[in-house]
Short mmCIF file of C-alpha atoms and ligand atoms in Angstrom, two decimals:
data_model
loop_
_atom_site.label_atom_id
_atom_site.label_comp_id
_atom_site.label_asym_id
_atom_site.label_seq_id
_atom_site.Cartn_x
_atom_site.Cartn_y
_atom_site.Cartn_z
CA MET A 193 -6.24 26.45 -6.57
CA VAL A 194 -4.04 25.07 -9.27
CA GLU A 195 -5.24 21.67 -10.58
CA ARG A 196 -2.80 18.99 -9.71
CA SER A 197 -0.96 17.77 -12.82
CA TYR A 198 -1.55 14.04 -12.14
CA GLU A 199 -5.38 14.66 -12.58
CA LYS A 200 -4.80 14.35 -16.36
CA PHE A 201 -4.17 10.69 -15.75
CA PHE A 202 -7.55 10.05 -14.24
CA ARG A 203 -10.81 9.65 -16.08
CA GLN A 204 -12.53 12.60 -14.46
CA ASN A 205 -16.06 11.44 -15.27
CA ARG A 206 -15.48 8.23 -13.26
CA LEU A 207 -14.46 9.99 -9.99
CA PRO A 208 -15.19 9.76 -7.24
CA HIS A 209 -14.05 6.12 -7.29
CA LEU A 210 -16.06 3.35 -5.69
CA TRP A 211 -13.65 2.29 -3.00
CA CYS A 212 -14.91 2.49 0.57
CA PRO A 213 -14.10 5.63 2.73
CA GLY A 214 -10.47 5.37 3.81
CA CYS A 215 -9.52 2.55 1.41
CA GLY A 216 -5.83 2.54 0.71
CA ASN A 217 -6.30 1.74 -2.90
CA GLY A 218 -6.83 5.35 -3.77
CA ILE A 219 -3.46 6.14 -2.32
CA ALA A 220 -1.73 3.49 -4.22
CA MET A 221 -3.38 4.41 -7.52
CA LYS A 222 -2.25 8.01 -7.11
CA ALA A 223 1.32 6.75 -6.36
CA ILE A 224 1.29 4.96 -9.73
CA VAL A 225 0.24 7.94 -11.78
CA GLN A 226 2.81 10.11 -9.92
CA ALA A 227 5.45 7.51 -10.74
CA ILE A 228 4.41 7.56 -14.39
CA GLU A 229 4.66 11.43 -14.34
CA LYS A 230 8.21 11.31 -13.07
CA ILE A 231 9.39 9.45 -16.18
CA PRO A 232 9.30 11.70 -19.09
CA GLU A 233 9.36 8.89 -21.75
CA LEU A 234 6.03 7.59 -20.42
CA ASN A 235 2.79 9.12 -21.72
CA GLN A 236 -0.87 8.14 -22.21
CA ASP A 237 -0.22 6.71 -25.66
CA ASN A 238 2.70 4.29 -24.77
CA THR A 239 1.55 3.15 -21.40
CA VAL A 240 -0.91 0.37 -20.79
CA ILE A 241 -2.52 -0.47 -17.46
CA VAL A 242 -3.63 -4.02 -16.94
CA SER A 243 -5.51 -5.36 -13.96
CA GLY A 244 -7.19 -8.56 -12.78
CA ILE A 245 -10.35 -8.76 -10.64
CA GLY A 246 -10.84 -7.32 -7.15
CA CYS A 247 -11.35 -3.98 -5.51
CA SER A 248 -7.76 -3.05 -6.22
CA SER A 249 -8.08 -4.14 -9.86
CA ARG A 250 -10.91 -1.59 -10.32
CA ALA A 251 -8.03 0.94 -10.56
CA SER A 252 -7.58 0.42 -14.29
CA GLY A 253 -11.12 1.83 -14.84
CA TYR A 254 -10.20 5.17 -13.39
CA MET A 255 -6.84 5.63 -15.20
CA ASP A 256 -6.84 7.48 -18.45
CA PHE A 257 -4.48 5.31 -20.46
CA ASP A 258 -5.15 2.22 -22.70
CA THR A 259 -6.44 -0.04 -19.94
CA LEU A 260 -7.49 -3.68 -19.63
CA HIS A 261 -9.62 -5.00 -16.88
CA THR A 262 -9.11 -8.76 -17.36
CA ALA A 263 -9.96 -11.99 -15.61
CA HIS A 264 -9.36 -13.00 -12.05
CA GLY A 265 -5.62 -13.79 -11.59
CA ARG A 266 -4.93 -13.31 -15.30
CA ALA A 267 -3.55 -9.82 -15.55
CA ILE A 268 -0.01 -10.97 -16.01
CA PRO A 269 -0.79 -13.35 -19.07
CA PHE A 270 -2.74 -10.46 -20.72
CA ALA A 271 0.14 -8.08 -19.98
CA THR A 272 2.59 -10.68 -21.45
CA GLY A 273 0.51 -10.84 -24.60
CA ILE A 274 0.65 -7.00 -24.94
CA LYS A 275 4.35 -7.01 -24.41
CA LEU A 276 4.98 -9.62 -26.99
CA ALA A 277 2.78 -7.97 -29.57
CA ASN A 278 4.34 -4.56 -29.11
CA PRO A 279 7.56 -4.54 -26.85
CA LYS A 280 7.75 -0.72 -27.01
CA LEU A 281 4.70 -0.32 -24.72
CA ASN A 282 5.21 0.28 -21.08
CA VAL A 283 2.98 -2.19 -19.27
CA ILE A 284 1.95 -1.83 -15.66
CA VAL A 285 -0.04 -4.40 -13.88
CA ILE A 286 -2.31 -3.71 -10.96
CA THR A 287 -3.25 -6.71 -8.88
CA GLY A 288 -4.54 -7.72 -5.47
CA ASP A 289 -3.00 -10.21 -2.95
CA GLY A 290 -5.57 -12.74 -3.82
CA ASP A 291 -5.53 -11.96 -7.59
CA CYS A 292 -1.76 -12.26 -7.81
CA THR A 293 -0.88 -14.98 -5.24
CA ALA A 294 -3.98 -17.23 -5.07
CA ILE A 295 -5.78 -17.74 -8.37
CA GLY A 296 -2.99 -15.96 -10.27
CA GLY A 297 -0.09 -17.51 -8.39
CA ASN A 298 1.22 -19.62 -11.23
CA HIS A 299 1.09 -16.82 -13.73
CA PHE A 300 2.91 -14.68 -11.25
CA ILE A 301 5.92 -16.91 -10.78
CA HIS A 302 6.20 -17.66 -14.39
CA GLY A 303 6.03 -14.03 -15.30
CA CYS A 304 8.99 -13.57 -12.82
CA ARG A 305 10.77 -16.59 -14.23
CA ARG A 306 10.56 -15.23 -17.77
CA ASN A 307 11.74 -11.87 -16.71
CA ILE A 308 9.05 -10.09 -18.89
CA ASP A 309 9.54 -6.34 -18.80
CA LEU A 310 6.36 -5.55 -16.68
CA THR A 311 5.81 -3.52 -13.62
CA VAL A 312 3.60 -5.35 -11.28
CA VAL A 313 2.10 -3.35 -8.33
CA LEU A 314 0.39 -5.66 -5.86
CA PHE A 315 -2.06 -3.77 -3.67
CA ASN A 316 -1.80 -5.89 -0.50
CA ASN A 317 -4.67 -5.46 1.84
CA ASN A 318 -4.17 -8.96 3.31
CA ILE A 319 -7.66 -10.13 2.38
CA TYR A 320 -10.19 -10.77 -0.37
CA GLY A 321 -11.95 -7.37 -0.27
CA MET A 322 -14.35 -7.48 -3.12
CA THR A 323 -16.00 -10.64 -2.16
CA GLY A 324 -16.39 -9.75 1.49
CA GLY A 325 -13.28 -10.68 3.41
CA GLN A 326 -12.19 -14.24 2.74
CA ALA A 327 -8.56 -15.09 3.75
CA SER A 328 -5.96 -14.75 1.01
CA PRO A 329 -2.55 -16.31 0.84
CA MET A 330 -1.18 -13.08 2.32
CA THR A 331 -3.49 -12.92 5.36
CA PRO A 332 -1.14 -12.93 8.33
CA LEU A 333 -1.12 -15.83 10.85
CA GLY A 334 -3.78 -15.42 13.46
CA LYS A 335 -5.64 -12.70 11.64
CA LYS A 336 -9.42 -13.14 11.10
CA ALA A 337 -11.39 -13.53 7.85
CA THR A 338 -14.86 -14.80 7.00
CA THR A 339 -13.11 -18.14 6.07
CA ALA A 340 -10.85 -18.06 9.15
CA PRO A 341 -13.21 -17.02 11.97
CA TYR A 342 -10.80 -18.31 14.65
CA GLY A 343 -7.81 -16.65 12.98
CA SER A 344 -5.83 -17.90 9.97
CA ILE A 345 -3.67 -20.95 10.54
CA ASP A 346 -2.36 -20.90 6.97
CA ARG A 347 1.19 -19.58 6.76
CA PRO A 348 1.24 -16.58 4.46
CA PHE A 349 3.36 -15.96 1.34
CA ASN A 350 6.04 -13.28 1.41
CA ALA A 351 5.27 -12.20 -2.16
CA CYS A 352 8.58 -10.27 -2.37
CA HIS A 353 10.56 -13.33 -1.46
CA LEU A 354 8.47 -15.36 -3.92
CA ALA A 355 9.11 -12.86 -6.75
CA GLU A 356 12.85 -12.85 -6.08
CA ALA A 357 13.14 -16.61 -5.89
CA ALA A 358 11.06 -17.06 -9.09
CA GLY A 359 13.38 -14.60 -10.99
CA ALA A 360 12.05 -11.12 -10.87
CA THR A 361 14.88 -8.60 -11.42
CA TYR A 362 13.44 -5.80 -9.26
CA VAL A 363 11.53 -6.23 -6.06
CA ALA A 364 10.39 -3.57 -3.72
CA ARG A 365 7.88 -2.87 -0.94
CA SER A 366 6.30 0.24 0.42
CA THR A 367 3.11 1.26 2.13
CA ALA A 368 0.17 3.65 1.74
CA TYR A 369 1.62 5.65 4.73
CA HIS A 370 4.96 6.21 2.91
CA VAL A 371 3.37 7.83 -0.16
CA GLN A 372 6.43 9.45 -1.55
CA HIS A 373 8.66 6.41 -0.90
CA LEU A 374 5.97 4.30 -2.67
CA VAL A 375 6.11 6.66 -5.71
CA THR A 376 9.98 6.09 -5.76
CA MET A 377 9.63 2.43 -5.44
CA ILE A 378 7.15 2.26 -8.42
CA THR A 379 9.45 4.63 -10.48
CA GLY A 380 12.36 2.26 -9.98
CA GLY A 381 10.26 -0.64 -11.11
CA ILE A 382 9.16 1.08 -14.31
CA LYS A 383 12.80 1.97 -15.16
CA ASN A 384 14.00 -1.64 -14.58
CA HIS A 385 14.27 -3.49 -17.87
CA GLY A 386 12.68 -6.73 -16.80
CA PHE A 387 10.12 -8.10 -14.30
CA SER A 388 9.57 -5.55 -11.60
CA PHE A 389 7.41 -6.39 -8.58
CA ILE A 390 6.35 -3.80 -6.02
CA GLU A 391 4.22 -4.70 -2.98
CA ALA A 392 2.21 -1.71 -1.77
CA MET A 393 0.71 -2.32 1.61
CA VAL A 394 -2.75 -0.76 1.65
CA GLN A 395 -5.45 -0.58 4.35
CA CYS A 396 -8.90 -2.25 3.96
CA PRO A 397 -10.84 -0.81 6.80
CA THR A 398 -13.97 -2.72 5.61
CA ALA A 399 -13.23 -6.31 4.96
CA TYR A 400 -10.04 -6.75 6.81
CA GLY A 401 -10.38 -3.97 9.47
CA ARG A 402 -13.80 -4.95 10.71
CA LYS A 403 -12.75 -8.55 11.26
CA ASN A 404 -9.63 -7.53 13.04
CA LYS A 405 -10.56 -4.64 15.23
CA MET A 406 -8.94 -1.99 13.02
CA THR A 407 -11.82 -0.11 11.45
CA ASP A 408 -10.17 3.30 11.51
CA PRO A 409 -8.17 3.78 8.27
CA ALA A 410 -6.06 6.48 9.81
CA LYS A 411 -4.96 4.07 12.64
CA MET A 412 -4.21 1.41 9.98
CA LEU A 413 -1.97 3.85 8.33
CA GLU A 414 -0.30 4.71 11.62
CA TRP A 415 0.34 0.98 12.13
CA MET A 416 2.22 0.98 8.88
CA LYS A 417 4.27 3.96 9.97
CA ASP A 418 5.09 2.24 13.18
CA THR A 419 5.77 -1.22 11.82
CA ALA A 420 7.59 -0.67 8.57
CA GLN A 421 11.32 -0.12 8.67
CA MET A 422 13.64 0.93 5.95
CA LYS A 423 15.43 -2.09 4.65
CA ASN A 424 18.98 -1.02 5.84
CA VAL A 425 17.61 -0.55 9.42
CA TRP A 426 15.63 -3.88 9.39
CA ASP A 427 18.63 -5.77 8.03
CA LYS A 428 20.61 -4.96 11.13
CA ASN A 429 17.95 -6.66 13.32
CA PRO A 430 15.56 -8.71 11.30
CA THR A 431 12.46 -9.35 13.40
CA ASP A 432 8.90 -10.48 12.67
CA GLU A 433 7.68 -7.54 14.78
CA LYS A 434 8.61 -5.11 11.89
CA PHE A 435 8.66 -5.50 8.13
CA PRO A 436 11.31 -4.03 5.74
CA ILE A 437 10.38 -1.54 2.99
CA GLY A 438 12.53 -0.31 0.24
CA VAL A 439 14.21 -1.99 -2.74
CA LEU A 440 14.48 -5.46 -1.39
CA TYR A 441 16.22 -6.98 -4.39
CA GLN A 442 17.71 -5.64 -7.57
CA SER A 443 19.56 -7.91 -10.02
CA THR A 444 22.99 -6.79 -11.18
CA ALA A 445 23.50 -9.87 -13.37
CA GLY A 446 22.07 -8.33 -16.42
CA GLU A 447 19.62 -11.03 -17.24
CA ILE A 448 17.99 -10.71 -20.71
CA ASP A 449 14.26 -9.67 -20.59
CA TYR A 450 11.73 -11.84 -22.36
CA SER A 451 10.93 -9.45 -25.24
CA SER A 452 14.60 -9.12 -26.13
CA ALA A 453 15.06 -12.79 -26.05
CA TYR A 454 11.93 -13.21 -28.30
CA GLU A 455 13.42 -10.53 -30.61
CA LYS A 456 16.26 -12.95 -31.19
CA VAL A 457 13.86 -15.79 -32.03
CA ILE A 458 12.03 -13.55 -34.50
CA GLU A 459 15.38 -12.75 -36.20
CA MET A 460 16.38 -16.45 -36.36
CA ALA A 461 12.93 -17.22 -37.92
CA GLY A 462 13.56 -14.69 -40.60
CA GLY A 463 11.93 -11.56 -39.12
CA ILE A 464 8.37 -12.65 -39.23
CA MET B 156 4.67 29.77 5.05
CA LYS B 157 0.97 29.45 5.46
CA GLY B 158 -1.37 27.05 3.65
CA LYS B 159 -4.55 27.55 1.60
CA ILE B 160 -6.70 24.60 1.76
CA SER B 161 -9.24 23.65 -1.02
CA VAL B 162 -11.59 20.83 -0.90
CA LYS B 163 -13.45 19.03 -3.62
CA GLU B 164 -16.48 18.20 -1.60
CA GLU B 165 -18.04 15.81 -3.95
CA ARG B 166 -15.07 13.52 -3.71
CA CYS B 167 -14.73 13.56 0.03
CA LYS B 168 -16.00 10.35 1.84
CA GLY B 169 -15.25 11.50 5.44
CA CYS B 170 -12.70 8.94 6.26
CA GLY B 171 -10.87 11.17 8.65
CA ILE B 172 -7.35 10.36 7.42
CA CYS B 173 -6.58 14.02 6.70
CA SER B 174 -7.78 15.28 10.03
CA TYR B 175 -5.90 12.49 11.88
CA PHE B 176 -2.54 13.33 10.48
CA CYS B 177 -2.93 17.12 10.61
CA PRO B 178 -0.44 18.32 13.20
CA LYS B 179 -2.39 21.38 13.89
CA GLN B 180 -5.96 20.16 14.12
CA VAL B 181 -7.14 22.32 11.38
CA LEU B 182 -9.59 19.80 9.97
CA ARG B 183 -12.64 17.94 11.34
CA VAL B 184 -15.10 15.52 9.62
CA ASP B 185 -18.59 17.02 10.16
CA GLU B 186 -21.81 15.35 10.99
CA LEU B 187 -22.71 14.73 7.39
CA GLY B 188 -19.40 13.05 6.78
CA LYS B 189 -17.55 15.78 4.89
CA ILE B 190 -14.32 17.40 5.88
CA ARG B 191 -14.46 20.94 7.28
CA VAL B 192 -11.55 23.36 7.63
CA ILE B 193 -12.21 24.53 11.19
CA LYS B 194 -9.05 26.39 11.83
CA PRO B 195 -7.79 27.71 8.46
CA GLU B 196 -5.45 30.29 9.98
CA ASP B 197 -3.51 27.46 11.86
CA CYS B 198 -2.53 25.61 8.59
CA ILE B 199 1.27 25.47 8.21
CA ALA B 200 1.08 24.09 4.68
CA CYS B 201 2.77 20.77 5.67
CA GLY B 202 0.60 18.86 3.06
CA GLN B 203 0.09 15.77 5.20
CA CYS B 204 -3.67 15.84 4.46
CA GLU B 205 -3.27 16.11 0.67
CA LEU B 206 -0.53 13.43 0.69
CA ARG B 207 -2.73 10.60 2.03
CA CYS B 208 -6.21 11.56 1.00
CA PRO B 209 -7.40 8.46 -0.79
CA ASP B 210 -9.94 10.37 -2.69
CA TYR B 211 -7.94 13.29 -3.99
CA ALA B 212 -10.40 15.58 -2.26
CA ILE B 213 -8.12 18.00 -0.25
CA PHE B 214 -5.42 20.22 -1.58
CA VAL B 215 -2.96 22.65 0.13
CA ASP B 216 -1.29 25.45 -1.68
CA ARG B 217 1.50 27.45 -0.09
CA VAL B 218 0.99 31.16 0.18
CA ALA B 219 3.40 33.68 1.45
CA GLU B 220 2.46 34.95 4.89
CA GLN B 221 0.82 38.46 4.87
CA LYS B 222 2.85 40.97 6.81
CA GLU B 223 0.91 42.35 9.76
CA LYS B 224 0.23 46.05 9.06
CA SER B 225 2.23 48.08 11.63
CA GLU B 226 0.56 50.86 13.68
CA VAL B 227 3.40 53.25 13.08
C1 TPP C 126 -12.49 -17.07 -11.74
C2 TPP C 126 -13.00 -16.21 -10.60
N1 TPP C 126 -13.13 -16.87 -9.38
C3 TPP C 126 -13.48 -16.02 -8.40
C4 TPP C 126 -13.97 -14.78 -8.53
C5 TPP C 126 -14.59 -14.01 -7.38
N2 TPP C 126 -13.63 -13.03 -6.90
C6 TPP C 126 -13.73 -11.71 -7.29
S1 TPP C 126 -12.60 -10.69 -6.49
C7 TPP C 126 -11.95 -12.00 -5.62
C8 TPP C 126 -10.85 -11.78 -4.66
C9 TPP C 126 -10.23 -10.50 -4.72
O1 TPP C 126 -9.25 -10.39 -3.77
P1 TPP C 126 -7.97 -9.60 -3.99
O2 TPP C 126 -7.22 -10.04 -5.26
O3 TPP C 126 -7.02 -9.71 -2.80
O4 TPP C 126 -8.39 -8.09 -4.25
P2 TPP C 126 -9.09 -7.02 -3.39
O5 TPP C 126 -10.53 -7.14 -3.62
O6 TPP C 126 -8.77 -7.36 -1.87
O7 TPP C 126 -8.53 -5.72 -3.73
C10 TPP C 126 -12.62 -13.26 -5.91
C11 TPP C 126 -12.32 -14.53 -5.27
C12 TPP C 126 -14.01 -14.25 -9.84
N3 TPP C 126 -14.30 -13.04 -10.05
N4 TPP C 126 -13.48 -15.06 -10.75
S1 SF4 C 127 -13.72 -3.69 0.75
FE1 SF4 C 127 -11.68 -3.06 1.45
S2 SF4 C 127 -10.41 -3.17 -0.44
FE2 SF4 C 127 -12.46 -3.14 -1.19
S3 SF4 C 127 -13.03 -0.96 -1.43
FE3 SF4 C 127 -13.64 -1.49 0.66
S4 SF4 C 127 -11.84 -0.84 1.90
FE4 SF4 C 127 -11.15 -0.97 -0.13
S1 SF4 C 128 -8.75 12.23 3.72
FE1 SF4 C 128 -9.93 12.97 1.89
S2 SF4 C 128 -11.77 11.66 1.80
FE2 SF4 C 128 -10.89 11.44 3.84
S3 SF4 C 128 -12.00 13.07 5.14
FE3 SF4 C 128 -10.11 13.96 4.35
S4 SF4 C 128 -10.66 14.98 2.46
FE4 SF4 C 128 -12.33 13.60 2.91
#
């Protein structure tokens, strides 16, 4: 067997990873390295992976780049710092639905607002996986969690809408079932010169599945296959029964990204 | 086109995603929670198993089909 080319982007001595059997995080992590591989300008020396805290955020530990495993909800501030210090670096943020939209919610919207040239990939498993299944701001209505034993009554965030409204210039969604599509969505995000947000739906058979009678990861993937619709199809008949995947928003207004704006300030200040 | 399946057994966690999406029932998770190739000759090299294995434990390579030796 010929070794797969993406294996060079994994820290081989750290595999197998610690995610549960059937966890979708592994699928999303591979999609990221395959997206990186598709863009020739990106390599291990000019690409930085930054993550927060959570099962999903463990991904940075398996990826053979310069990586930062930061504090809960704070991946975007760390990534912002890297980008300001060295705008030439390609910075990819890996975050969870809790990490990004609960404790890190404010950092998320302000990252979007500033249009910092980051690619943020949110691994959405609809739950706090690492801490045992508390509801997150993206747990769907009626779904159970340890903190919502009768089903969640909190209306969930649509993180893609949130990103667009807050100023992100590229917003896309895909799923762990649609692997190649997910790779394409991430590639598009990396290429966008500004804040890119990609929601990757992933299955958590352990914390989310057990609570919601979906313990078979394959069936969870099948649910994604049956419930996701390409944006152009969904747009013709928008319904809550399905969710759209694809590039949901891409700015054509040519907004300046934060590093370029900051470059001008540096110039005005005399190049320091 | 036929497929040749390779498994990195130490990575497999027996989640059953590959066997579920295999259109030809080539794979089965065994009693010990590892994937087994039970019908290698039926593999059509579609790559569905490799595509979604969350642990990068199963790989399919395409191989040209061997011509049956004719009797005459
Ligand atoms: C400041 C702080 N508060 C709380 C925690 C506990 N904590 C660890 S992970 C986590 C939630 C993770 O959920 P999510 O971001 O959805 O990631 P997942 O584990 O589901 O991938 C929490 C609350 C922490 N590590 N730090
Ligand atoms: S708890 Fe859920 S998210 Fe965490 S590793 Fe297990 S399946 Fe994955
Ligand atoms: S999908 Fe991967 S980890 Fe799961 S049973 Fe198949 S080979 Fe093993």
